[in-house]
mmCIF file of C-alpha atoms in Angstrom:
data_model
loop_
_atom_site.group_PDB
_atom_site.id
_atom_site.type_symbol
_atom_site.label_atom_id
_atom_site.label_comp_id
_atom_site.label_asym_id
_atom_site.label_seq_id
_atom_site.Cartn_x
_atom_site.Cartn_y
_atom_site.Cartn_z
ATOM 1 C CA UNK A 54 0.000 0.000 0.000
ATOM 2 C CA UNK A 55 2.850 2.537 0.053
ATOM 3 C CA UNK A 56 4.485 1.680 -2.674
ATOM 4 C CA UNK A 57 1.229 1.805 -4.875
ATOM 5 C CA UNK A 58 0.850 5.368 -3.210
ATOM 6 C CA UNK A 59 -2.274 4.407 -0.599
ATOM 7 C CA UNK A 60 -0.649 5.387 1.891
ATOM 8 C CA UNK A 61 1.466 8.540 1.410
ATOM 9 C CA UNK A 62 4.301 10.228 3.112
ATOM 10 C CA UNK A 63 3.906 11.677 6.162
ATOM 11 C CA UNK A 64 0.411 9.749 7.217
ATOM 12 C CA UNK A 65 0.178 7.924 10.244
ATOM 13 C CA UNK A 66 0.235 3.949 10.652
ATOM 14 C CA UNK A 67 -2.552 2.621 12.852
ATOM 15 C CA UNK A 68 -1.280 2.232 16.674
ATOM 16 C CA UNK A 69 -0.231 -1.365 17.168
ATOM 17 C CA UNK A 70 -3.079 -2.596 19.646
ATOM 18 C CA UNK A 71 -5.520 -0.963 17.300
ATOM 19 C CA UNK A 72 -4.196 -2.656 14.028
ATOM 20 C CA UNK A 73 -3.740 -6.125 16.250
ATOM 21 C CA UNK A 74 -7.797 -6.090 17.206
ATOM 22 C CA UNK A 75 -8.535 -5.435 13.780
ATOM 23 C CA UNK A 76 -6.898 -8.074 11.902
ATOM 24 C CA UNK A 77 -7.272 -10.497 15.077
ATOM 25 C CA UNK A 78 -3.656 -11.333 15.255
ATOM 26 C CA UNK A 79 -1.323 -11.054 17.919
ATOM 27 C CA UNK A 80 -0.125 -7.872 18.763
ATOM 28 C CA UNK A 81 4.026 -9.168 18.979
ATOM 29 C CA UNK A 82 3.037 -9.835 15.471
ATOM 30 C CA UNK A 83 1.744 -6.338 14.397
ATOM 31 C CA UNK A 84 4.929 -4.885 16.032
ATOM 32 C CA UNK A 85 7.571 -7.049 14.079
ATOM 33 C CA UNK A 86 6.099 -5.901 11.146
ATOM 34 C CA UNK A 87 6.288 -2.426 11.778
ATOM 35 C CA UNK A 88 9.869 -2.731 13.373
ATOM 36 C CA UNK A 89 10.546 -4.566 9.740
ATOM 37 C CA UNK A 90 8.635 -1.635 7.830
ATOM 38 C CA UNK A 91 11.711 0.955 10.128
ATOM 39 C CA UNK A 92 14.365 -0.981 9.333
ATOM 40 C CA UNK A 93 13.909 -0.951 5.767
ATOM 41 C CA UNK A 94 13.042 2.210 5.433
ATOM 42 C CA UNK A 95 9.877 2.807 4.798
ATOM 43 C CA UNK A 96 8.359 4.182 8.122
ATOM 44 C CA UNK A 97 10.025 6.237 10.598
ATOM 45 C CA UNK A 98 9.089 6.700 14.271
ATOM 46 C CA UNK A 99 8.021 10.119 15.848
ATOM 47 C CA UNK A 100 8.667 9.925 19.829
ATOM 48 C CA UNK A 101 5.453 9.091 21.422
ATOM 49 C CA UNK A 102 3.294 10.053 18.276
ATOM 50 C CA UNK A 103 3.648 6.543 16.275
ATOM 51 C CA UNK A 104 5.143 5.573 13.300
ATOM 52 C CA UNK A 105 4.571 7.744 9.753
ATOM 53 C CA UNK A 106 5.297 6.903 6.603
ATOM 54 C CA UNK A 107 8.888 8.000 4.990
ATOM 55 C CA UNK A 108 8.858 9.835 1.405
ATOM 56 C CA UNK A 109 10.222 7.554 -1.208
ATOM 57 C CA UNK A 110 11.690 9.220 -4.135
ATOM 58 C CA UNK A 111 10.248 9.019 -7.979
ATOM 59 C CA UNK A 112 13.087 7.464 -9.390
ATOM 60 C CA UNK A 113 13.315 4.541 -6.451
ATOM 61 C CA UNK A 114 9.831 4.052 -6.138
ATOM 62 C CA UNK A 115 9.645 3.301 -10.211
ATOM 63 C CA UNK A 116 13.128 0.881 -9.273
ATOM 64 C CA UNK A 117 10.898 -1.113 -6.800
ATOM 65 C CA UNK A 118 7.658 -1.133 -8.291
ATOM 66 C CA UNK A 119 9.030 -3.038 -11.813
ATOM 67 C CA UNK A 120 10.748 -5.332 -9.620
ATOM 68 C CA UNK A 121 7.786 -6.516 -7.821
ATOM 69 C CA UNK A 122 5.793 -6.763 -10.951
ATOM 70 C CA UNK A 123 8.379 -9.191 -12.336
ATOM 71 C CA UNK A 124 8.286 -10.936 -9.011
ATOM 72 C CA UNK A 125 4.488 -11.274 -9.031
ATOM 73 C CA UNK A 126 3.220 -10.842 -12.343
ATOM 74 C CA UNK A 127 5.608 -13.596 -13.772
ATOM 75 C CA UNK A 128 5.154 -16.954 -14.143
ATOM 76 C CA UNK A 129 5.390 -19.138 -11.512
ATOM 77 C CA UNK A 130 7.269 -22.284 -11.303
ATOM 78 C CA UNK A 131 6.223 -25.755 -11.459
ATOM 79 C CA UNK A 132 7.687 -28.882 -11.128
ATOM 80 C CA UNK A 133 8.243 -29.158 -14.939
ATOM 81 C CA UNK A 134 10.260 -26.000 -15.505
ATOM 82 C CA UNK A 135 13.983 -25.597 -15.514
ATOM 83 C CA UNK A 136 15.783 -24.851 -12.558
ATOM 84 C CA UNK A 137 16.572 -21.089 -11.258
ATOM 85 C CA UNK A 138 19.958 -21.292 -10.683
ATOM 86 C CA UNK A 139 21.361 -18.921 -8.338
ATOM 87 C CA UNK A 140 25.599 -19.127 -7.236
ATOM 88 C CA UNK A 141 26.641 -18.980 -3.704
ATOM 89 C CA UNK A 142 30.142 -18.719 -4.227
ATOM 90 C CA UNK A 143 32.811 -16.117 -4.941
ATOM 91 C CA UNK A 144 34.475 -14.665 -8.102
ATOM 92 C CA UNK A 145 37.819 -14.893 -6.865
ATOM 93 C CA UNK A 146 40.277 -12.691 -4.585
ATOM 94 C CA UNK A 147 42.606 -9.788 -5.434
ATOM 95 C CA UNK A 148 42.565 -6.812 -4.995
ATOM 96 C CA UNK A 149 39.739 -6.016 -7.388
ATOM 97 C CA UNK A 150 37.203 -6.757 -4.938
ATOM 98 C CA UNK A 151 34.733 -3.187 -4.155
ATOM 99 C CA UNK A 152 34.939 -1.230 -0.891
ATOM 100 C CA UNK A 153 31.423 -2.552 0.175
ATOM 101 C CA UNK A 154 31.282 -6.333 -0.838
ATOM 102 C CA UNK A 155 27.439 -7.685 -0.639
ATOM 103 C CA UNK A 156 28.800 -10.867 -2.491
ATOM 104 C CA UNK A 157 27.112 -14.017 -0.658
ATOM 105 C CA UNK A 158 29.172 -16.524 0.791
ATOM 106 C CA UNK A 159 32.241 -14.582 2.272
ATOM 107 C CA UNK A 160 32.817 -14.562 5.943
ATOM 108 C CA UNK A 161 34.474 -10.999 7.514
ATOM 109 C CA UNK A 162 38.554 -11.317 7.223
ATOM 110 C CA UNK A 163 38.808 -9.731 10.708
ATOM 111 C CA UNK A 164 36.631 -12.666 12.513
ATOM 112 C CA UNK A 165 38.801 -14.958 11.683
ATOM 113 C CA UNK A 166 40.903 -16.042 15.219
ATOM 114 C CA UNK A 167 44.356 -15.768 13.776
ATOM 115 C CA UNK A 168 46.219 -15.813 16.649
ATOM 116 C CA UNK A 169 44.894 -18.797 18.278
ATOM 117 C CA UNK A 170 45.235 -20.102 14.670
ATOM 118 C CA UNK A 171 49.193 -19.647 14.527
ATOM 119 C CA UNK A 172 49.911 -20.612 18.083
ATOM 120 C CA UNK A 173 47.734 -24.015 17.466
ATOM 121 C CA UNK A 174 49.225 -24.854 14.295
ATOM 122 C CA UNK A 175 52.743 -24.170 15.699
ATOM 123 C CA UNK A 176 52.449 -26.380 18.546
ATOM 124 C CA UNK A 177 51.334 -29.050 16.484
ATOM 125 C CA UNK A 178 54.181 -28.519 14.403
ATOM 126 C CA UNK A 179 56.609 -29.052 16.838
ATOM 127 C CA UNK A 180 55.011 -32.210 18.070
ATOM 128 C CA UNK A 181 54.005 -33.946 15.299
ATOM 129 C CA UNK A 182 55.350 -33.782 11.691
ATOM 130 C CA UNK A 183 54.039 -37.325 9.952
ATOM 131 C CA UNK A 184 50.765 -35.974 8.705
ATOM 132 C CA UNK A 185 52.929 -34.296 6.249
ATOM 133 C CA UNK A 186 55.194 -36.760 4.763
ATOM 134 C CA UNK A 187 52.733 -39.891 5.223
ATOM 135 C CA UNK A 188 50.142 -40.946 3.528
ATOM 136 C CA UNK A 189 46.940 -40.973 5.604
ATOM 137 C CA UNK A 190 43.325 -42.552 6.192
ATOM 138 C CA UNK A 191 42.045 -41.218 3.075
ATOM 139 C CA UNK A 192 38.338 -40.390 5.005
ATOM 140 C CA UNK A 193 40.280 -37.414 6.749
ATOM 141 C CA UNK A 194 42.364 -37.033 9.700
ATOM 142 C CA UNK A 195 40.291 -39.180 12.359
ATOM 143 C CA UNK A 196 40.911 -36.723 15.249
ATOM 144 C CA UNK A 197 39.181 -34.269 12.614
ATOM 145 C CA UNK A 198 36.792 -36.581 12.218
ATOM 146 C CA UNK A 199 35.684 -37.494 15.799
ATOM 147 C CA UNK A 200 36.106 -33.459 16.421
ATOM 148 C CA UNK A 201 33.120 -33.700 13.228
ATOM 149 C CA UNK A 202 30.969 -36.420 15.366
ATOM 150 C CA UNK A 203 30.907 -34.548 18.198
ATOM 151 C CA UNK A 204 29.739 -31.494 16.679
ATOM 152 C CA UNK A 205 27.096 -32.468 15.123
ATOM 153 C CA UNK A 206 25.760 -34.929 17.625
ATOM 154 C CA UNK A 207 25.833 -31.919 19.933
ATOM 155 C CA UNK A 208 24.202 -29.318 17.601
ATOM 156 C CA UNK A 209 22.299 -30.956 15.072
ATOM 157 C CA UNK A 210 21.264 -34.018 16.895
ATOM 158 C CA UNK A 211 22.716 -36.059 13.878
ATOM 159 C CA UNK A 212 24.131 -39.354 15.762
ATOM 160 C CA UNK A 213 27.328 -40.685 13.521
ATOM 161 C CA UNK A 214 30.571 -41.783 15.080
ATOM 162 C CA UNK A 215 34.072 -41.088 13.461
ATOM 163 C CA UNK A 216 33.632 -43.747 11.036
ATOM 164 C CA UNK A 217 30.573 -42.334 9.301
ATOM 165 C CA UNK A 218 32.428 -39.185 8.541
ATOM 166 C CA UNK A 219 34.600 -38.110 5.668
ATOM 167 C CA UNK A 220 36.315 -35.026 5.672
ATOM 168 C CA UNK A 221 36.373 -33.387 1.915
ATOM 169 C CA UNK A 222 38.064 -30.431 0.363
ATOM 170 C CA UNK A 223 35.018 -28.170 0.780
ATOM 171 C CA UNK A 224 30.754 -29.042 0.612
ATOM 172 C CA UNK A 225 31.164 -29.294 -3.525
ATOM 173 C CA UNK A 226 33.078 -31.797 -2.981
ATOM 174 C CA UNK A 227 31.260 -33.360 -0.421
ATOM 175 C CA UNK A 228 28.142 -33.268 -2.960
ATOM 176 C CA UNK A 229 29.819 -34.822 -5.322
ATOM 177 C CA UNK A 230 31.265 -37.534 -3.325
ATOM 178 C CA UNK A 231 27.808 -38.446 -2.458
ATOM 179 C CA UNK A 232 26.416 -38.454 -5.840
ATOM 180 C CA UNK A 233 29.043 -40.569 -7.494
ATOM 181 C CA UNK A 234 28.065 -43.680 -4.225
ATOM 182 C CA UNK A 235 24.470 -43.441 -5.107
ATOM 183 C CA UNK A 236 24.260 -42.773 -8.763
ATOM 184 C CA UNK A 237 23.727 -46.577 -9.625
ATOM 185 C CA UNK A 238 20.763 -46.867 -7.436
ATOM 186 C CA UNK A 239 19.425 -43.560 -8.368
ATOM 187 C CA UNK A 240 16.609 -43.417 -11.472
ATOM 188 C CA UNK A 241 15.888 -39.346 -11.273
ATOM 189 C CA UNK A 242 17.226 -36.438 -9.417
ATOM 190 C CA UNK A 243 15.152 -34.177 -7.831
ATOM 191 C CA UNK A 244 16.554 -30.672 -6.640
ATOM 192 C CA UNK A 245 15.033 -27.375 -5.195
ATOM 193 C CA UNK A 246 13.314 -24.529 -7.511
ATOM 194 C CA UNK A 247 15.182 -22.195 -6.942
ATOM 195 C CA UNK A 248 18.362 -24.053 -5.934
ATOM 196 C CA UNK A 249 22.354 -23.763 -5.343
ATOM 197 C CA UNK A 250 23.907 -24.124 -8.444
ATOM 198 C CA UNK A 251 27.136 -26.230 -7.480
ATOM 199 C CA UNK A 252 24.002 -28.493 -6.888
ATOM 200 C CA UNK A 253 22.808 -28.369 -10.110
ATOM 201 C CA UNK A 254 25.883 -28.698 -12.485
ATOM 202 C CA UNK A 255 26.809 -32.078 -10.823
ATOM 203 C CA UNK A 256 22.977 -33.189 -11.831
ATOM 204 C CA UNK A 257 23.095 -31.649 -15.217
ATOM 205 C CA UNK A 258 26.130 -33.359 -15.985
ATOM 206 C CA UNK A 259 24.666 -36.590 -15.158
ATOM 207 C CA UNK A 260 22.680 -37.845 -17.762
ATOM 208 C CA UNK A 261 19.621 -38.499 -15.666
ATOM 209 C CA UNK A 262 16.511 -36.752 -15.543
ATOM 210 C CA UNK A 263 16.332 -33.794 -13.360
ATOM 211 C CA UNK A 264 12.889 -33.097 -11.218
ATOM 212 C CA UNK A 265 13.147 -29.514 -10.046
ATOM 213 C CA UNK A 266 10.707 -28.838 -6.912
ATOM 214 C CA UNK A 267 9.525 -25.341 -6.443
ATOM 215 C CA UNK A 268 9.830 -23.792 -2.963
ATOM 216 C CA UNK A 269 7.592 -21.582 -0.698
ATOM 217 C CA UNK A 270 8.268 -19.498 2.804
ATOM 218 C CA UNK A 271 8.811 -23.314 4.241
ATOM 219 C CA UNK A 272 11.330 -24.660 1.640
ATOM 220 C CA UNK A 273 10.576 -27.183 -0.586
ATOM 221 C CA UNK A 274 7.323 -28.486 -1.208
ATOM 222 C CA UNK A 275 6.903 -31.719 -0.410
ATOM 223 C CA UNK A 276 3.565 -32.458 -2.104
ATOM 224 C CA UNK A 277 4.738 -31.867 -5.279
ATOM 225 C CA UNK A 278 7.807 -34.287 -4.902
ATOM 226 C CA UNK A 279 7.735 -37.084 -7.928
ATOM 227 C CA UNK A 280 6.135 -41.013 -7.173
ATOM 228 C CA UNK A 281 8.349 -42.613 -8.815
ATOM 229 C CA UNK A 282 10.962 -44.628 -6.656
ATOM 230 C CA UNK A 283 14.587 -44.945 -6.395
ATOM 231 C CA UNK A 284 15.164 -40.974 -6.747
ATOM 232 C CA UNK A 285 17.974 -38.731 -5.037
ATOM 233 C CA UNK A 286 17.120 -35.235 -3.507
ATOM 234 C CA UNK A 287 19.403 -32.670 -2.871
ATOM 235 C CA UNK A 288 17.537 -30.021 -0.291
ATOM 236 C CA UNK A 289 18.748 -27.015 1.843
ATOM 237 C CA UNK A 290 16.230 -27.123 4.820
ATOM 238 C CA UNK A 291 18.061 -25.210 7.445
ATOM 239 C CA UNK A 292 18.393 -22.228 5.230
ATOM 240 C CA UNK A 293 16.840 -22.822 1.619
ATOM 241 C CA UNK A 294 19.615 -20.800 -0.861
ATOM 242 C CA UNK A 295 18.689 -18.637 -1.950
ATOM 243 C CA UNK A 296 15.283 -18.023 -0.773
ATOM 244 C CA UNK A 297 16.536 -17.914 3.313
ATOM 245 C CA UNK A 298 13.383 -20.512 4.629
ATOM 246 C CA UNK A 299 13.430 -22.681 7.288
ATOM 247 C CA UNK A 300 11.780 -26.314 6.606
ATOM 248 C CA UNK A 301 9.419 -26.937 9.646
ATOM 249 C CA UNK A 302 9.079 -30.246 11.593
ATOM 250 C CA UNK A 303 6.143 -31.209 10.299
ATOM 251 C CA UNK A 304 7.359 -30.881 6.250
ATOM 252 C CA UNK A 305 10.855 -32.066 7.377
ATOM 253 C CA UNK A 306 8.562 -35.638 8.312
ATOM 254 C CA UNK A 307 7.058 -35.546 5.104
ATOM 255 C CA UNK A 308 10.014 -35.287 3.311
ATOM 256 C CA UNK A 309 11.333 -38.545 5.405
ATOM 257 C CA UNK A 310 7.936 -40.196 4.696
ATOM 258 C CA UNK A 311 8.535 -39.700 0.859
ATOM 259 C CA UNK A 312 11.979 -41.244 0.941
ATOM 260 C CA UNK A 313 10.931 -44.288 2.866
ATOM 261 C CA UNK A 314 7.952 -45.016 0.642
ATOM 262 C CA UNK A 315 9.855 -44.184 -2.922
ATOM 263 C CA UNK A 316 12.821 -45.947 -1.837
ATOM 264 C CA UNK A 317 14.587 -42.765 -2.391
ATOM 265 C CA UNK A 318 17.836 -40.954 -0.845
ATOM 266 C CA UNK A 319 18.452 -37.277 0.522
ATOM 267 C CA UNK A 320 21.463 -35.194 0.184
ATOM 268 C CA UNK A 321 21.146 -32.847 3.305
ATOM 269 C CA UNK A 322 22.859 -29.906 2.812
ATOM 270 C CA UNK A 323 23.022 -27.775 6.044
ATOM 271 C CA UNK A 324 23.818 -24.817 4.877
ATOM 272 C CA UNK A 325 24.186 -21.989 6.912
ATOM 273 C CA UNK A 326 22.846 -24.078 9.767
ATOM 274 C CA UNK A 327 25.842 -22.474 12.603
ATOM 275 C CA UNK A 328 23.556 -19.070 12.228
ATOM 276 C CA UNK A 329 20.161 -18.067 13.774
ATOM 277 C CA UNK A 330 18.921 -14.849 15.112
ATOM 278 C CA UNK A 331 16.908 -16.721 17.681
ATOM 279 C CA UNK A 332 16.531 -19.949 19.139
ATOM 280 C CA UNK A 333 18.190 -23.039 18.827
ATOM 281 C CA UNK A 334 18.456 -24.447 14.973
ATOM 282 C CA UNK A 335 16.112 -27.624 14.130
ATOM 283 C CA UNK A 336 17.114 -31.216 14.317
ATOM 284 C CA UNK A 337 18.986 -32.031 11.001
ATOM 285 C CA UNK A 338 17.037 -34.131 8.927
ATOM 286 C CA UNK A 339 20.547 -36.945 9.213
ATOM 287 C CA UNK A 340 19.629 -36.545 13.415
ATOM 288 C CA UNK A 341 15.067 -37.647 12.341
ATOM 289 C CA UNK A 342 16.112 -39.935 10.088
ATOM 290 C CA UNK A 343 18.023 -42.324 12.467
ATOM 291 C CA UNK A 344 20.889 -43.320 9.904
ATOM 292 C CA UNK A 345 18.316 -44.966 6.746
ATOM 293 C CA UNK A 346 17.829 -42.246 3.927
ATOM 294 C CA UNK A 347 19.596 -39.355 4.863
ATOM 295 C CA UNK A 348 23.449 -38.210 3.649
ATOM 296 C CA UNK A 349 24.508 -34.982 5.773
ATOM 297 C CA UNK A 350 26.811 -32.416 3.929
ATOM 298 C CA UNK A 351 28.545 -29.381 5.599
ATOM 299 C CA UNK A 352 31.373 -27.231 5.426
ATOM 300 C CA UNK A 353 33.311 -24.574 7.552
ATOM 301 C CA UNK A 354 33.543 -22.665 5.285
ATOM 302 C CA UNK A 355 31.107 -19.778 6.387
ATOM 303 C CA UNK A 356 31.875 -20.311 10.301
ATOM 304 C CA UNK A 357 36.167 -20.693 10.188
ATOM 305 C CA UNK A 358 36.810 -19.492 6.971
ATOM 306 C CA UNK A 359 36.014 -20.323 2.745
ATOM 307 C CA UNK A 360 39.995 -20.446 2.124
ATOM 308 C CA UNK A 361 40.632 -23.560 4.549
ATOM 309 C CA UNK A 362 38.885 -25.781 2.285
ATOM 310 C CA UNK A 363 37.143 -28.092 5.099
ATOM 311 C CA UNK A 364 34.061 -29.696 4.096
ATOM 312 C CA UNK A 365 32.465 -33.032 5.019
ATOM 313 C CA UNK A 366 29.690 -36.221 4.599
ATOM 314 C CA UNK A 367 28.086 -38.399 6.578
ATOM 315 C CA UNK A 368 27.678 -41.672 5.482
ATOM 316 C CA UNK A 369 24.893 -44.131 7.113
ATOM 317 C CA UNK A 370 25.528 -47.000 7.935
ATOM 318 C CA UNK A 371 24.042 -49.493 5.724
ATOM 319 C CA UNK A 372 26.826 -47.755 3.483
#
């Protein structure tokens, strides 16, 4: 309404009690959406006398207005059409990169401990030297990996021991580790509508039929996921990419339900799982599951740092 110009600059918003009676909704509800409305900029607050709507230039207004016509006048995607492909990675380094950097997928330079870094890594180095000259468990370090198990037993619920985890060169890699064990059992892929598109160039280039599922403000929709059996999924429900839902319990059981009666498999990827604004994060799909349909991917690389290359799977254990 005040982008379409019904409500104009300078005019009041209804107090939040008032608005909360009127639409019978809770009134925390009424005021997140007005704190939402301040921080993007469209209302401002007075002192005592309320919230009032902010002017919004010509030129901006026009900006946003054909942007949500394309959003909402457009067609919208089924489970037939091609997938949106959207990258969550980075162009490279140098020293080309801009002063303000909204690329997605970078973690701040200064957050990363260095110091505790350096002095860890050099007391290692002066204890042990024959991870570097010998060749090792080719799973991953297994002090890495029960340091893995423990993490996400603790915060994702996922129950795997050392064994069931294998420490890869980033979460592409993980993917595609995955993909290449099930690919003989696997008859069609399905993947998210909009999805990741590391995700969706190992699919393409697999000479299988692809099943993209659109998504909604609760990830991917379940009901419109294929019959057939002896599929592979690859879903985001922590944080769908690039849409930002969270998959609740109830369609996270559904999603289970599917693979159990399809005789299908699920490539979890938990990305961005380490970060909430509130509240703990859901149990991983891997922790519901109990170890039958589920393969858990993750990576470091937005909590420690993109550069270190740490990734990982979990295997179950039928596997």
């Amino acid at each position: 309404m005040i982008l379409d110009g019904q409500i104009k600059a300078g005019m009041a918003l209804p107090p939040s009690r008032l608005l909360a009676e009127r639409l019978r909704v809770s009134r925390n509800t009424v005021m997140l959406a007005y704190e939402r409305l301040a921080a993007e900029g469209y209302v401002r607050a007075r002192g005592t006398a309320g919230l009032f709507v902010e002017p919004i230039s010509p030129d901006s207004l026009l900006l946003i207005q054909q942007g949500s016509r394309s959003l909402t006048n457009g067609p919208v995607p089924d489970a037939s059409s091609e997938p949106l492909l959207c990258f969550a990675g980075s162009p490279g380094g140098g020293g080309d990169r801009p002063e303000l950097d909204f690329w997605v997928g970078r973690s701040d330079p200064a957050g990363f401990p260095l110091a505790i870094w350096r002095r860890i890594v050099t007391r290692l180095l002066a204890r042990e030297t024959t991870y570097l000259t010998d060749y090792c468990d080719p799973a991953g370090l297994p002090e890495l990996r029960r340091a893995i198990s423990t993490h996400l037993r603790r915060a994702r619920a996922v129950a795997v021991t050392e064994d069931q985890v294998i420490v890869t060169t980033g979460g592409q890699d993980a993917l595609n580790l995955v993909f290449n064990l099930l690919k003989g059992h696997t008859r069609q892929l399905c993947i998210e509508n909009p999805c990741y598109l590391g995700a969706s160039l190992i699919f393409r280039n697999a000479d299988l039929e692809i099943h993209p599922v659109p998504v909604d403000g609760e990830g991917l929709r379940t009901d419109l996921l294929p019959p057939a059996k002896g599929s592979l999924l690859y879903v985001t429900p922590s944080h769908q990419f690039p849409a930002g839902a969270t998959m609740p319990l109830a369609r996270r059981l559904a999603l289970l339900r599917w693979a159990e009666e399809t005789d299908s498999y699920i490539v979890e990827d938990d990305y961005d799982s380490d970060f909430r604004y509130d509240g703990p994060p859901l149990t991983a799909l891997a922790g519901l599951d109990g170890g039958r349909r589920v393969f858990y991917a993750g990576t470091f690389s937005k909590s420690v740092g993109a550069g270190l290359r740490i990734g990982f799977a979990t295997v179950p254990r039928m596997f």
